[in-house]
Short mmCIF file of N, CA, C and O in Angstrom, two decimals:
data_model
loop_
_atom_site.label_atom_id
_atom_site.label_comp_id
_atom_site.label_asym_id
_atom_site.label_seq_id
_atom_site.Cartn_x
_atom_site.Cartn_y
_atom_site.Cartn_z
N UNK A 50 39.02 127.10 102.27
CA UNK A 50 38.52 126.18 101.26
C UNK A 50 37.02 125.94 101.50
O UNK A 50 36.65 125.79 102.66
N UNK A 51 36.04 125.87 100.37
CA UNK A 51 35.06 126.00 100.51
C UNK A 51 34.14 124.48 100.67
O UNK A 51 34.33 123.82 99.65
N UNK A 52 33.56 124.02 101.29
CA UNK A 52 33.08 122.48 101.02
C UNK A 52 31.38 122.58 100.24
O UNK A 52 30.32 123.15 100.51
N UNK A 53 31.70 121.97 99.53
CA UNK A 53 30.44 121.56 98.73
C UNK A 53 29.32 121.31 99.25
O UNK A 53 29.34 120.21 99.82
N UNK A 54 28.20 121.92 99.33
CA UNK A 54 27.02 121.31 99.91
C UNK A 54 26.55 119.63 99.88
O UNK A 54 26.05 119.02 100.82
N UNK A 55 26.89 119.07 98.44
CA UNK A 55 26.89 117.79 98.31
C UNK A 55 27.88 116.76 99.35
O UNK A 55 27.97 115.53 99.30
N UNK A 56 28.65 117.82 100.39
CA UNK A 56 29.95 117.02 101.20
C UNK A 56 29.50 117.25 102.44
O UNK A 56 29.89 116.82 103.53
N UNK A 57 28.40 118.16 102.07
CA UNK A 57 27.81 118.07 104.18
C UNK A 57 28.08 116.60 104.71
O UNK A 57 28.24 115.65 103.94
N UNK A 58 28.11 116.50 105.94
CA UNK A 58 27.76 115.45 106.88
C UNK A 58 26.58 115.08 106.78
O UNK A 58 26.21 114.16 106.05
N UNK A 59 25.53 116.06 107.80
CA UNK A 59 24.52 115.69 107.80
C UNK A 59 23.50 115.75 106.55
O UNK A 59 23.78 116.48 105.60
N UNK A 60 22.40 115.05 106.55
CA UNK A 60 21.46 115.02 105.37
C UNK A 60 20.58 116.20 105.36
O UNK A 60 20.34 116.96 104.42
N UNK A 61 20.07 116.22 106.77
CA UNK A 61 19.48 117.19 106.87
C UNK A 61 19.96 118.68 106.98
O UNK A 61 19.42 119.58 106.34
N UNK A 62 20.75 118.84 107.61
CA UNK A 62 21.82 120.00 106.96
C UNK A 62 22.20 120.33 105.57
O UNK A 62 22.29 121.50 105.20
N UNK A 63 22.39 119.53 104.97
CA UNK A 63 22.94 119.42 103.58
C UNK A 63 21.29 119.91 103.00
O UNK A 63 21.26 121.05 102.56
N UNK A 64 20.29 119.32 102.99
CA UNK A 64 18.81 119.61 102.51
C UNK A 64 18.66 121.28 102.63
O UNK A 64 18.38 121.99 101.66
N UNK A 65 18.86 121.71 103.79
CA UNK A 65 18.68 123.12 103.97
C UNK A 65 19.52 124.05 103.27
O UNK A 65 19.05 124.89 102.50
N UNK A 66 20.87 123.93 103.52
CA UNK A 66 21.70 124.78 102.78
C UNK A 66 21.73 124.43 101.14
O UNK A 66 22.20 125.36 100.48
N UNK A 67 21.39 123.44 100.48
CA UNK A 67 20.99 123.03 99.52
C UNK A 67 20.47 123.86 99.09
O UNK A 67 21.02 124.56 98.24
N UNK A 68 18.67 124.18 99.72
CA UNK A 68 18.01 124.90 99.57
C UNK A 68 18.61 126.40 99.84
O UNK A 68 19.12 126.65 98.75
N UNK A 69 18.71 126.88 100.20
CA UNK A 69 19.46 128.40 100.38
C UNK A 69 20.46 128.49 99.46
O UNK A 69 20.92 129.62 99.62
N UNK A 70 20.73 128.25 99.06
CA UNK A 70 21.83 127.99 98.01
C UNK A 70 21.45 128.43 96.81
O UNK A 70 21.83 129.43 96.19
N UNK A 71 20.25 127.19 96.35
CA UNK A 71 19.56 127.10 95.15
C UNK A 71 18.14 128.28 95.32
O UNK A 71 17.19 128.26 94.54
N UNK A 72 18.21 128.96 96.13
CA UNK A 72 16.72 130.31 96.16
C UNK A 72 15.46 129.20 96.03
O UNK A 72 14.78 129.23 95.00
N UNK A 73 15.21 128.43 96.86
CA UNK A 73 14.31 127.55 96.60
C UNK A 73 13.53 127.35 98.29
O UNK A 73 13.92 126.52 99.11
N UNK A 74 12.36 128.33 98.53
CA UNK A 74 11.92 127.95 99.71
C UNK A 74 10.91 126.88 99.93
O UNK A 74 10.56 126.52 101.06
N UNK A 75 10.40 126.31 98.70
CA UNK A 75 9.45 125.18 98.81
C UNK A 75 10.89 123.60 99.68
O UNK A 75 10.85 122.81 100.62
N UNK A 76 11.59 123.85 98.94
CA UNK A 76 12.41 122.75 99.55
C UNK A 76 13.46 123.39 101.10
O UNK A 76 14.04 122.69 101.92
N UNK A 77 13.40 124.49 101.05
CA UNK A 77 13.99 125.28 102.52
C UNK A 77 12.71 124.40 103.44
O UNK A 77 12.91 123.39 104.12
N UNK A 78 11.49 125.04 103.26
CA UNK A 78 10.57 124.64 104.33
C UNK A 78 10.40 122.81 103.95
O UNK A 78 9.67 122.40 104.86
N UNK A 79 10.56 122.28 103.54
CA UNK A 79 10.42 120.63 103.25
C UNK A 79 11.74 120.17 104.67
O UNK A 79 11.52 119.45 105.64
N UNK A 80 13.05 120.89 104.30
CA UNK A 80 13.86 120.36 104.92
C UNK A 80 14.10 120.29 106.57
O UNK A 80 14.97 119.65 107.16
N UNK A 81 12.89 121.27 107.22
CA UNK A 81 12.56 121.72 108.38
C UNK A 81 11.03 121.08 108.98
O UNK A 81 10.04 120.78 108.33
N UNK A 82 11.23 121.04 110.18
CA UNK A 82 10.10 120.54 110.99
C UNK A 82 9.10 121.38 111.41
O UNK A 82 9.46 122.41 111.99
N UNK A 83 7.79 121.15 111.24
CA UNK A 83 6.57 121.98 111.14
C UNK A 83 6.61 122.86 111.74
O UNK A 83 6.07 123.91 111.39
N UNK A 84 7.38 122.68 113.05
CA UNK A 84 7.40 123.59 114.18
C UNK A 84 8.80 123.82 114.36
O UNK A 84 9.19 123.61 115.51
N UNK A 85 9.92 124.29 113.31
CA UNK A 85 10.86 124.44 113.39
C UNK A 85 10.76 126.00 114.00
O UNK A 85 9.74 126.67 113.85
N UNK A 86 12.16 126.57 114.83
CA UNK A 86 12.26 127.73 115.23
C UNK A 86 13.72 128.06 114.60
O UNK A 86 14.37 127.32 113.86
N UNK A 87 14.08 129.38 115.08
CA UNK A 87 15.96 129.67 114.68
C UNK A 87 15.74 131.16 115.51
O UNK A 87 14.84 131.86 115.97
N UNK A 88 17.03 131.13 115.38
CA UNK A 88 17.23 132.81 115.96
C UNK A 88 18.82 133.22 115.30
O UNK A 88 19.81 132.69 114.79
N UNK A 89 18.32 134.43 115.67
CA UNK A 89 19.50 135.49 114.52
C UNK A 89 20.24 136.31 115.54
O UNK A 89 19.74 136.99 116.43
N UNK A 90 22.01 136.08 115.16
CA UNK A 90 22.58 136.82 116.66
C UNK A 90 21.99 136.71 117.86
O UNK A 90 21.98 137.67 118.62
N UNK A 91 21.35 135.34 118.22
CA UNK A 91 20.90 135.34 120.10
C UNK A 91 18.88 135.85 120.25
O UNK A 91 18.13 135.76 121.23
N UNK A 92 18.64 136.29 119.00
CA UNK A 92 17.02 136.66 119.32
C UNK A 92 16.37 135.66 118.28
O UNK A 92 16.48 135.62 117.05
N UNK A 93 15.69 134.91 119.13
CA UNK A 93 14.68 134.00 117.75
C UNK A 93 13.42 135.21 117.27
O UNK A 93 12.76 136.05 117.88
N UNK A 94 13.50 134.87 116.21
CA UNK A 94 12.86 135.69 115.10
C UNK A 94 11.73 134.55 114.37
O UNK A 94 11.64 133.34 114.58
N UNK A 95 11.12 135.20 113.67
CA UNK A 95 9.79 134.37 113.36
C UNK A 95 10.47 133.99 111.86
O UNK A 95 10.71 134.77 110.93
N UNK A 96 10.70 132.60 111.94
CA UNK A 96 11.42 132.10 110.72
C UNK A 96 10.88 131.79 109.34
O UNK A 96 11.64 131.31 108.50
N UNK A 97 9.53 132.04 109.04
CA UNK A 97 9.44 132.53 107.58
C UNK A 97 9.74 133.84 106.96
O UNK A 97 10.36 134.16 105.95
N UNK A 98 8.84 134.77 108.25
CA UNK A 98 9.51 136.38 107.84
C UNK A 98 11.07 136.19 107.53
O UNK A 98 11.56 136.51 106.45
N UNK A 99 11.73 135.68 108.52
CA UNK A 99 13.26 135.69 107.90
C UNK A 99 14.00 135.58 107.13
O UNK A 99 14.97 136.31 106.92
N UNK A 100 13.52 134.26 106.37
CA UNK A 100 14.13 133.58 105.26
C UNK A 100 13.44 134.35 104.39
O UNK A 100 14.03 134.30 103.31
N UNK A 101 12.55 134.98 104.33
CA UNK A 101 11.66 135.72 102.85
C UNK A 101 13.11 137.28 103.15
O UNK A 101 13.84 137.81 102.31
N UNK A 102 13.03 137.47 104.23
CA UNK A 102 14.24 138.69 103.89
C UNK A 102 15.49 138.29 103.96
O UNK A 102 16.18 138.67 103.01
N UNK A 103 16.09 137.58 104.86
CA UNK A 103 17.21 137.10 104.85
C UNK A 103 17.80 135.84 103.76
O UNK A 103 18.98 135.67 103.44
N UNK A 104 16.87 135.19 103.42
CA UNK A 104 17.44 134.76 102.08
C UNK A 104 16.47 134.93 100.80
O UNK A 104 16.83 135.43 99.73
N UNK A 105 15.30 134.49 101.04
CA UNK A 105 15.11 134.61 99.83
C UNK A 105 15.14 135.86 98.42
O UNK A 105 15.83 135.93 97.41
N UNK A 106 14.07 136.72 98.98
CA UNK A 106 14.34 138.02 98.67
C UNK A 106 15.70 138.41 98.13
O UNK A 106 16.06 138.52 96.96
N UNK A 107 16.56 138.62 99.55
CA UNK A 107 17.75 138.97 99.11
C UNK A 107 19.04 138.12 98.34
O UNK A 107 20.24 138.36 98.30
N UNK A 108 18.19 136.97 97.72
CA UNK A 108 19.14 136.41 97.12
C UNK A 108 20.50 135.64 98.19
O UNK A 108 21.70 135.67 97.94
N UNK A 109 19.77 134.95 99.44
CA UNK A 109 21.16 134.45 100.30
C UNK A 109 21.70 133.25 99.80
O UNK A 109 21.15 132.43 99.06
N UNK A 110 23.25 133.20 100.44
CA UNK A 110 23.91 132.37 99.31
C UNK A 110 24.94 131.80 100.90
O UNK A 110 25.32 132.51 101.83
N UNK A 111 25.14 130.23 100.69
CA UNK A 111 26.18 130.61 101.84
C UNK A 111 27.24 129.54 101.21
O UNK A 111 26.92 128.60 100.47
N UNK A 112 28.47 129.84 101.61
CA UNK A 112 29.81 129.12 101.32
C UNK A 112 30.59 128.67 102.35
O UNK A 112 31.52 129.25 102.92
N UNK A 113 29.95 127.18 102.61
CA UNK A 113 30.79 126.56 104.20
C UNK A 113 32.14 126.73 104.23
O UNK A 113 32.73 126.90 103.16
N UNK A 114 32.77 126.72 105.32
CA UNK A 114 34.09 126.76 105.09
C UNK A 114 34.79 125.63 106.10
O UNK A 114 35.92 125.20 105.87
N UNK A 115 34.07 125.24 107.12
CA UNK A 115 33.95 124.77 107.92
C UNK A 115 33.09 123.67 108.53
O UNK A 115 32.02 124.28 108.41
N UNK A 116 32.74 122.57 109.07
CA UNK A 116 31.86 121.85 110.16
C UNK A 116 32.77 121.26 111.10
O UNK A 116 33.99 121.16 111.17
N UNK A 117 31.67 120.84 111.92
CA UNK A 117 31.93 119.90 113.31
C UNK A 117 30.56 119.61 113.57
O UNK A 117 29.52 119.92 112.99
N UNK A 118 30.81 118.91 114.61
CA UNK A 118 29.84 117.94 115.73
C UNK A 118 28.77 117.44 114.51
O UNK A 118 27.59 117.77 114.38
N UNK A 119 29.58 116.54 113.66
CA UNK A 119 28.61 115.75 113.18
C UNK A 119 28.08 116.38 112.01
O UNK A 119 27.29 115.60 111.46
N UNK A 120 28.19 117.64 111.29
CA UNK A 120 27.68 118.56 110.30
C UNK A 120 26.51 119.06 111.22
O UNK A 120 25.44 119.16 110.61
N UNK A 121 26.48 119.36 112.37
CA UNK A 121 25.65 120.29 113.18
C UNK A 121 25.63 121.56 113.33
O UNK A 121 24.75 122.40 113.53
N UNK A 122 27.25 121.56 113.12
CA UNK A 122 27.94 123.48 113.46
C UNK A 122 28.82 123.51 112.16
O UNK A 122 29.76 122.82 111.75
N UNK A 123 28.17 124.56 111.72
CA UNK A 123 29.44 125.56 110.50
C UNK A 123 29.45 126.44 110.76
O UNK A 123 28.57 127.00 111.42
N UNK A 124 30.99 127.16 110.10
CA UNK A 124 30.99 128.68 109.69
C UNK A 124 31.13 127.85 108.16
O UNK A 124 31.61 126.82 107.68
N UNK A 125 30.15 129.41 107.68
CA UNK A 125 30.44 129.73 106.04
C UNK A 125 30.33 131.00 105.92
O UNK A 125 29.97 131.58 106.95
N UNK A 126 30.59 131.89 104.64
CA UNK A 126 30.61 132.87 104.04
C UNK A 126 29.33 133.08 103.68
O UNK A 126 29.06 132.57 102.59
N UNK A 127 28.21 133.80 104.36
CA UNK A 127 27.34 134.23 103.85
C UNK A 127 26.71 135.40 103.19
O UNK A 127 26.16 136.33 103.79
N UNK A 128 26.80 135.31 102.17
CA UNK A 128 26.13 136.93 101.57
C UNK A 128 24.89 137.26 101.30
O UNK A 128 24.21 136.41 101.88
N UNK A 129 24.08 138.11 100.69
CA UNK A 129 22.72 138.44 100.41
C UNK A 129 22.82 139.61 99.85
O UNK A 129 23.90 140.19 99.79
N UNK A 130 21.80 140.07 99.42
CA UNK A 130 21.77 141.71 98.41
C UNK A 130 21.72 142.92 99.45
O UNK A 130 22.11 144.05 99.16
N UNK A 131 21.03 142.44 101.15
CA UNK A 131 21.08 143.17 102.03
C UNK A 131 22.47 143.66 102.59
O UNK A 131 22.73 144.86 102.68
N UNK A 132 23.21 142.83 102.91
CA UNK A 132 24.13 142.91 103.95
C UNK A 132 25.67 142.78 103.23
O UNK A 132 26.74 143.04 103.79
N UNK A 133 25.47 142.22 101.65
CA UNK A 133 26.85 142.04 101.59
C UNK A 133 27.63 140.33 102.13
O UNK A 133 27.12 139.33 102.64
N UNK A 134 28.61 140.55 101.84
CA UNK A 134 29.48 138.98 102.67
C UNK A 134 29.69 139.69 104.27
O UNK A 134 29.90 140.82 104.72
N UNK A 135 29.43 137.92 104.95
CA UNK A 135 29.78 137.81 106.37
C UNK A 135 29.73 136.93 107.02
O UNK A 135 28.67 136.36 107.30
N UNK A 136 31.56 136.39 107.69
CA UNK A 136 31.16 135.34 108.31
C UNK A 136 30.86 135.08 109.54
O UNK A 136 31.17 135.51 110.66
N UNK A 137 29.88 133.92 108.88
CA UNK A 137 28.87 133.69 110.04
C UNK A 137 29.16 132.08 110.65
O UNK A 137 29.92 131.29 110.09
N UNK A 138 28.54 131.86 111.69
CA UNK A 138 28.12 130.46 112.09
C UNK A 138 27.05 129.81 112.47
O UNK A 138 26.58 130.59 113.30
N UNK A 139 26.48 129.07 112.43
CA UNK A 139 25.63 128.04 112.04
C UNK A 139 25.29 126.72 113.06
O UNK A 139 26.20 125.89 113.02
N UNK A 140 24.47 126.47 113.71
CA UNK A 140 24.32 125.27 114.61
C UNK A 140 22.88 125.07 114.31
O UNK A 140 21.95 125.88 114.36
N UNK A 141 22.88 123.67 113.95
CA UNK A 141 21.44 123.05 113.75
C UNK A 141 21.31 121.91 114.77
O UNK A 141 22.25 121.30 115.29
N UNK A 142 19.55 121.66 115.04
CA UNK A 142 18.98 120.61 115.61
C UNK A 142 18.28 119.88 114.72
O UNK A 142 17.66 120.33 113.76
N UNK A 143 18.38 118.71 115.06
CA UNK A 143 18.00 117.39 113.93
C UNK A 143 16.83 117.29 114.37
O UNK A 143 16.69 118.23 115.15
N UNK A 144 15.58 116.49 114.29
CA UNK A 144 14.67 115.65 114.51
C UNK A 144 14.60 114.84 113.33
O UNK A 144 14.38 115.27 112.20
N UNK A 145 14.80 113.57 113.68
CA UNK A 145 14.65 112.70 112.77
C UNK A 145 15.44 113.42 111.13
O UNK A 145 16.64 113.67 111.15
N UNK A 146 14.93 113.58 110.33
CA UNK A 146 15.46 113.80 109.23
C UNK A 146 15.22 115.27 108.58
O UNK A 146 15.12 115.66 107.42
N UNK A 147 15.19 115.77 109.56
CA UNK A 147 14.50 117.52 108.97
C UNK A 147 15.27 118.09 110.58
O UNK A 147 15.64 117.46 111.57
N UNK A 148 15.28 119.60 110.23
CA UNK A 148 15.85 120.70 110.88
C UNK A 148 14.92 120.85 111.83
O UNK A 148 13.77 120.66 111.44
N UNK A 149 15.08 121.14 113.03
CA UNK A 149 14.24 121.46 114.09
C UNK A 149 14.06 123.35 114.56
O UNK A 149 13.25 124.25 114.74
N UNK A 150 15.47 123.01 114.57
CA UNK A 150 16.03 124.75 114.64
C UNK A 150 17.27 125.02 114.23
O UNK A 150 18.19 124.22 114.41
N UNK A 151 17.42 126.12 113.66
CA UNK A 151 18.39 126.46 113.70
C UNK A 151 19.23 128.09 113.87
O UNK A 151 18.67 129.12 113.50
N UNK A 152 20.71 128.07 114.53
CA UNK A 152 20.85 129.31 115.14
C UNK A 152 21.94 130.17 114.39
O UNK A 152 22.77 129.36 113.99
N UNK A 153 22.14 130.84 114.20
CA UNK A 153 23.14 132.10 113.07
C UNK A 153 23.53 132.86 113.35
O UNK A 153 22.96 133.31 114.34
N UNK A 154 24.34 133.41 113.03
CA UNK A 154 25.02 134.89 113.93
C UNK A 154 26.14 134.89 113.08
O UNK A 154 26.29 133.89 112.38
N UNK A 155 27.25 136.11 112.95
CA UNK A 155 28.15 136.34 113.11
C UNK A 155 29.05 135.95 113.56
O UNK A 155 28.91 135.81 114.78
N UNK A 156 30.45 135.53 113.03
CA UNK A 156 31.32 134.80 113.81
C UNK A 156 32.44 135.32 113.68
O UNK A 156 33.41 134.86 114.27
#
């Protein structure tokens, strides 16, 4: 069963996938901290290049299926024009009201 982005837990979680959702990186980067980082399968990667290929570009889309610890950790169904569907999981860091980092992979 899929949960609604509007049913996240967190706010700031909910802001991001919001954004990824809706192909909208002016509000992707709003929902993150200046000096936000992430990494992909275990290697941090330079996180604008990413999101310009990993979502934006390719049209990424994700469908939670899952949270815990607070709307910190999901799996959802993520697809893109690159890769197709795959589920993945998801762990974010808060600062105050924006994303600090966040980590992805395969699950």
């Amino acid at each position: 069963m899929t949960i609604p982005v509007a049913k996240l837990s967190n706010p700031a979680v909910r802001a991001l996938v919001g954004a990824i959702n809706d192909g909208d990186p002016t509000a992707f980067f709003a929902a993150l901290t200046t000096d936000a980082t992430m990494s992909d399968d275990g290697s941090d990667r330079p996180l604008a290049a990413w999101a310009d290929r990993e979502i934006f570009s390719s049209r990424g889309h994700m469908d939670v299926q899952a949270e815990k610890d607070g709307g910190l950790a999901l799996i959802a169904n993520y697809r893109n024009d690159t890769w197709g569907e795959m589920k993945t999981a998801w762990r974010f860091t808060v600062d105050g009201a924006r994303v600090s980092r966040f980590e992805t992979g395969q699950a």
